GROMACS .gro file of C-alpha atoms in nm:
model
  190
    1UNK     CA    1 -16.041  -2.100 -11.603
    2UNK     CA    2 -16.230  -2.084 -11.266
    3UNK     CA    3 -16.335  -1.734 -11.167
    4UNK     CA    4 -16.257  -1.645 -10.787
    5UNK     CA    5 -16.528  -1.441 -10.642
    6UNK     CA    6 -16.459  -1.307 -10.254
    7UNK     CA    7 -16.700  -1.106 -10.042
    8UNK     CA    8 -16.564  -0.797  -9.884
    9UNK     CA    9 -16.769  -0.667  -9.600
   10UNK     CA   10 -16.572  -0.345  -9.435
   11UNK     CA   11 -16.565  -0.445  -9.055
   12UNK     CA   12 -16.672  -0.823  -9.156
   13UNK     CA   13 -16.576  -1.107  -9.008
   14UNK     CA   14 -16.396  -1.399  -9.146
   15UNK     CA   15 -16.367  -1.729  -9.175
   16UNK     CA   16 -16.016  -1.815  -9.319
   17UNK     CA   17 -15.877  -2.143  -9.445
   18UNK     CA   18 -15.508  -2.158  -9.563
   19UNK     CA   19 -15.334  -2.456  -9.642
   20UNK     CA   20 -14.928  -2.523  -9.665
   21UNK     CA   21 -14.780  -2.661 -10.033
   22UNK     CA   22 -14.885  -2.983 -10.106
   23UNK     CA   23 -15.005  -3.054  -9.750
   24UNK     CA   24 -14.700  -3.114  -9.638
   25UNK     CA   25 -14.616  -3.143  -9.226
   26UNK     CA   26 -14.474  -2.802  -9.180
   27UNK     CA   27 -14.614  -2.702  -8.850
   28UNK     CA   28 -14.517  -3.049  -8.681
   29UNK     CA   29 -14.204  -2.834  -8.632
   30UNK     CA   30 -14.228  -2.568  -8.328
   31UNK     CA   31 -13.981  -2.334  -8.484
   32UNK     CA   32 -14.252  -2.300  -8.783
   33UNK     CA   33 -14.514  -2.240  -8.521
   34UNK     CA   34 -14.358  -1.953  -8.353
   35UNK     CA   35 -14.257  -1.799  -8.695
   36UNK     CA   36 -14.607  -1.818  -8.745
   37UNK     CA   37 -14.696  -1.674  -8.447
   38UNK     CA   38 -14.440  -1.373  -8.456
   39UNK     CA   39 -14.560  -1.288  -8.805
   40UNK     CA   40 -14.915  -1.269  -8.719
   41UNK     CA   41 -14.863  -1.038  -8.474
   42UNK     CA   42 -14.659  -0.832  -8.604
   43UNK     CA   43 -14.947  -0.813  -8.939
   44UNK     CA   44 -15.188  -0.715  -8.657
   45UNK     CA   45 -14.953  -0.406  -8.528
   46UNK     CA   46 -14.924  -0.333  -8.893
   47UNK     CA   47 -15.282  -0.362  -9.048
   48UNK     CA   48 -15.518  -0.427  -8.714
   49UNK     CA   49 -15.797  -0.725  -8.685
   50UNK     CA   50 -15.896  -0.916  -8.415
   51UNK     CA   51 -15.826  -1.262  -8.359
   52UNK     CA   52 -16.154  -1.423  -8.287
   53UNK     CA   53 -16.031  -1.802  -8.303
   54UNK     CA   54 -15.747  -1.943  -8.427
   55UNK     CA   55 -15.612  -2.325  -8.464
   56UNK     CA   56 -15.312  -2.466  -8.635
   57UNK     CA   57 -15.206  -2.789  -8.792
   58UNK     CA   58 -14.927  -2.903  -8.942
   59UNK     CA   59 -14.995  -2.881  -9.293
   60UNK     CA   60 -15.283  -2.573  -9.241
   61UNK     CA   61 -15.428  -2.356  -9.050
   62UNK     CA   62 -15.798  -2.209  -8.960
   63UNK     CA   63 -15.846  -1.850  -8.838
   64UNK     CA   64 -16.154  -1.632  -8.786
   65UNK     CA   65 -16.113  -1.262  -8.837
   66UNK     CA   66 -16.296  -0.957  -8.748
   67UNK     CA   67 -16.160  -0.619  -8.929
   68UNK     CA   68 -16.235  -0.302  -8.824
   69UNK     CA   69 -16.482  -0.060  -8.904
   70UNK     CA   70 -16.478   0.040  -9.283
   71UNK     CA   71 -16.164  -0.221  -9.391
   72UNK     CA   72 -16.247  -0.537  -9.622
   73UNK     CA   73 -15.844  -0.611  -9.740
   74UNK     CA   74 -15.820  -0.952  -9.544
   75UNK     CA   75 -15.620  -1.034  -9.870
   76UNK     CA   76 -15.351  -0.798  -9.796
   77UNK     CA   77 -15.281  -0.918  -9.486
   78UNK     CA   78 -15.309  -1.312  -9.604
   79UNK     CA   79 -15.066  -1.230  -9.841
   80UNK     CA   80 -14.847  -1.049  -9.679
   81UNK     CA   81 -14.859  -1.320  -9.397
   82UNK     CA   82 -14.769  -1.593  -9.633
   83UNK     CA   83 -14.506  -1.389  -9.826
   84UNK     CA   84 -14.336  -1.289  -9.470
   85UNK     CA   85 -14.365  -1.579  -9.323
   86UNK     CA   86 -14.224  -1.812  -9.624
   87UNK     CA   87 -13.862  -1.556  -9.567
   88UNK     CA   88 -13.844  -1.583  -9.239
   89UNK     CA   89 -13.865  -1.982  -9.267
   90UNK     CA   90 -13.652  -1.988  -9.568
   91UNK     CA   91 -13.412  -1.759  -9.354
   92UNK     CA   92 -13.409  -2.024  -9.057
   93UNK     CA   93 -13.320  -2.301  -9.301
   94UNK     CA   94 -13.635  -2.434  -9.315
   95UNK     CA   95 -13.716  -2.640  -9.579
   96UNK     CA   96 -13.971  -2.627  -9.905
   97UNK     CA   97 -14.098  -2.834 -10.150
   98UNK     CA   98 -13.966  -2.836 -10.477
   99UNK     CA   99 -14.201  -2.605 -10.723
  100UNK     CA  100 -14.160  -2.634 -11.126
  101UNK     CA  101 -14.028  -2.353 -11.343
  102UNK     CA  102 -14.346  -2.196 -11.452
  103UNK     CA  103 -14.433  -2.189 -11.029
  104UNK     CA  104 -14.072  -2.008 -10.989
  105UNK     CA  105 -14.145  -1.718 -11.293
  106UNK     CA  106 -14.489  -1.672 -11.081
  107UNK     CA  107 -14.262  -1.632 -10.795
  108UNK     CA  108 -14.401  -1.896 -10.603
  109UNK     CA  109 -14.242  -2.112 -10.328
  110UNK     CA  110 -14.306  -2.462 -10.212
  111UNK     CA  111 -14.468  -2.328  -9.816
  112UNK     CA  112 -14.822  -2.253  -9.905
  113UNK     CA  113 -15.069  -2.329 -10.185
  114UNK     CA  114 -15.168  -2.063 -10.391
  115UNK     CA  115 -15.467  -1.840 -10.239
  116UNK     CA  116 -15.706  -1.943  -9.945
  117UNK     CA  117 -16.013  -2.029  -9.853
  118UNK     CA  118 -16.249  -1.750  -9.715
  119UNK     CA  119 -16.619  -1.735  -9.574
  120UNK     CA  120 -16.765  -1.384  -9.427
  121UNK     CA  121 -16.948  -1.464  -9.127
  122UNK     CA  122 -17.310  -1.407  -9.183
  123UNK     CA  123 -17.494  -1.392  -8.846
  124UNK     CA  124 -17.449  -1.518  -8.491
  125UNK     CA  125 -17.536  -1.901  -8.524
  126UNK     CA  126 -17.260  -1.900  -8.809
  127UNK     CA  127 -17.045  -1.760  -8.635
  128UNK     CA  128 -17.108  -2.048  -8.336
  129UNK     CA  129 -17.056  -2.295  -8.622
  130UNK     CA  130 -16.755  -2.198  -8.710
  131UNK     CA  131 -16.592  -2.106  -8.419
  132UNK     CA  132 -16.661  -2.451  -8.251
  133UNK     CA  133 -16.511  -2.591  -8.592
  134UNK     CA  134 -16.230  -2.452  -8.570
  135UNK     CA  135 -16.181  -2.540  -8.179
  136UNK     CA  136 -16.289  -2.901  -8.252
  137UNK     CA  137 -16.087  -2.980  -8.571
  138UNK     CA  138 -15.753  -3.134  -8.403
  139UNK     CA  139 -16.023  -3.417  -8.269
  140UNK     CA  140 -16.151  -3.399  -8.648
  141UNK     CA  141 -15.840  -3.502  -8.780
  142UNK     CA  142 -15.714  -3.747  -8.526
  143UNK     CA  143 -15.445  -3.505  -8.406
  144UNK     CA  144 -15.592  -3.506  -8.047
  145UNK     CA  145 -15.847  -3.687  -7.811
  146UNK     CA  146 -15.971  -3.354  -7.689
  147UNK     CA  147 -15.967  -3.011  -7.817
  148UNK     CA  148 -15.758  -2.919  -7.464
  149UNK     CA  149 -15.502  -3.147  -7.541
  150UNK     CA  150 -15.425  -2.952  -7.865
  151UNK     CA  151 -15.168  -2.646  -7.813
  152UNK     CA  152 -15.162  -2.422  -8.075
  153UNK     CA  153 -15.522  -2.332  -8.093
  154UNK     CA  154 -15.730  -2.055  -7.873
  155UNK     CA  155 -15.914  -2.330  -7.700
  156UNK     CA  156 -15.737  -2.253  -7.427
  157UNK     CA  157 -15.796  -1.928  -7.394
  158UNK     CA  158 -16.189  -2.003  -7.429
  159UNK     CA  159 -16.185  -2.213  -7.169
  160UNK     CA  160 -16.013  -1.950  -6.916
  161UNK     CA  161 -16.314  -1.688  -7.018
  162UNK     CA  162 -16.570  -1.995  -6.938
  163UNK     CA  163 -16.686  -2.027  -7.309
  164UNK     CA  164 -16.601  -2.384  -7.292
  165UNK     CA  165 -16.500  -2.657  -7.067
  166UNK     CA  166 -16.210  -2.824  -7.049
  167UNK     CA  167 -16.421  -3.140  -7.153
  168UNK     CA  168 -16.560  -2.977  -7.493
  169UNK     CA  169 -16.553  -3.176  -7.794
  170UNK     CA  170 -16.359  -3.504  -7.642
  171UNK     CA  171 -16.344  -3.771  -7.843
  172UNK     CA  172 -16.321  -4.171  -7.745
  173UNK     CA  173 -16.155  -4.238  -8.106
  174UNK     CA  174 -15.784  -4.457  -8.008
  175UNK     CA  175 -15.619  -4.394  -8.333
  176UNK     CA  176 -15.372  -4.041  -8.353
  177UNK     CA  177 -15.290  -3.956  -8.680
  178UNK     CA  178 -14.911  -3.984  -8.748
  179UNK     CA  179 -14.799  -3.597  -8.645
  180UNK     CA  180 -14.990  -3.549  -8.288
  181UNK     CA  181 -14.797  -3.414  -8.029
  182UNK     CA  182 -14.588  -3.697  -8.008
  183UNK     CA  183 -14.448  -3.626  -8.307
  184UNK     CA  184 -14.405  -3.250  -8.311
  185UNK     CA  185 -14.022  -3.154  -8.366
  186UNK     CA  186 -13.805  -2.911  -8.130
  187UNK     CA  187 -13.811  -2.553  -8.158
  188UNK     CA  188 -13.434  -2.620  -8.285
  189UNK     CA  189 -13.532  -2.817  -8.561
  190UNK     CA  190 -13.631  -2.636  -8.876
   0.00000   0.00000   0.00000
């Protein structure tokens, strides 16, 4: 069995991965985006980090962290994240994926796969790395022609500090991949 090794740095920063059940679509649906949204704040009021850059698709999601002073336990907020955000979804009649028996005794839901993907930030050029990944991967994945054109990603804030212009990272690619914009659902439609 594979052996998970994470780094904890107290007052690191992060580089965080984390990836819905099976990949499936379930950001394409505002009402799953707010959730999101709601529950990450409220984990910030509850166990505080900042926010450095943040992008979401709609089967996963790329964040990068920076904890304060003397605190490593990015896990405990991941988790609780994921655990708090699969009730409130659940709650809304949102759907899941089905999950086998032996997923259900480990108490396990069809929203997210099991753990995440983490990488502490190492100097400043990683950080630059990252940060413009993260920014640039809706053009990655043929979600968007531009990274401005993207919503739910802090692009836009970037470009109101000057960081960025609106122009970063455009693309001349014609093909969208099948849940762009055009194909996100209605806040009323879980």
């Amino acid at each position: 069995m594979p052996s998970f090794r994470r780094a904890f740095v107290p007052g690191g920063t992060y580089f965080f991965t984390i990836v819905t059940y099976q990949r499936q679509p379930l950001f394409q649906h505002t009402r799953a985006v707010s959730l999101l949204g709601e529950t990450i704040r409220q984990c910030i009021r509850q166990w505080p980090l900042a926010v450095k850059a943040i992008v979401l698709l709609p089967d996963h999601w790329h964040t990068i962290w920076s904890l304060p002073s003397g605190d490593s336990d990015y896990s405990k907020r991941i988790g609780w994240l994921k655990k708090e955000f699969t009730k409130r979804w659940i709650t809304a009649g949102g759907q899941e994926k089905s999950t086998t028996a032996s997923q259900r005794d480990q108490r396990r839901r069809g929203i997210w796969q099991p753990r995440f993907w983490e990488h502490t930030i190492e100097d400043e050029h990683d950080f630059e790395r990252h940060f413009d990944y993260i920014h640039w991967n809706p053009v990655k994945h043929g979600y968007s022609h531009c990274p401005s054109d993207w919503p739910w990603s802090s692009f836009h804030g970037w470009v109101e500090r000057g960081v960025y212009s609106n122009r970063w990272g455009c693309s001349e690619r014609k093909k969208i991949a099948p849940y762009g914009i055009d194909k996100i659902k209605d806040a009323g439609e879980p």
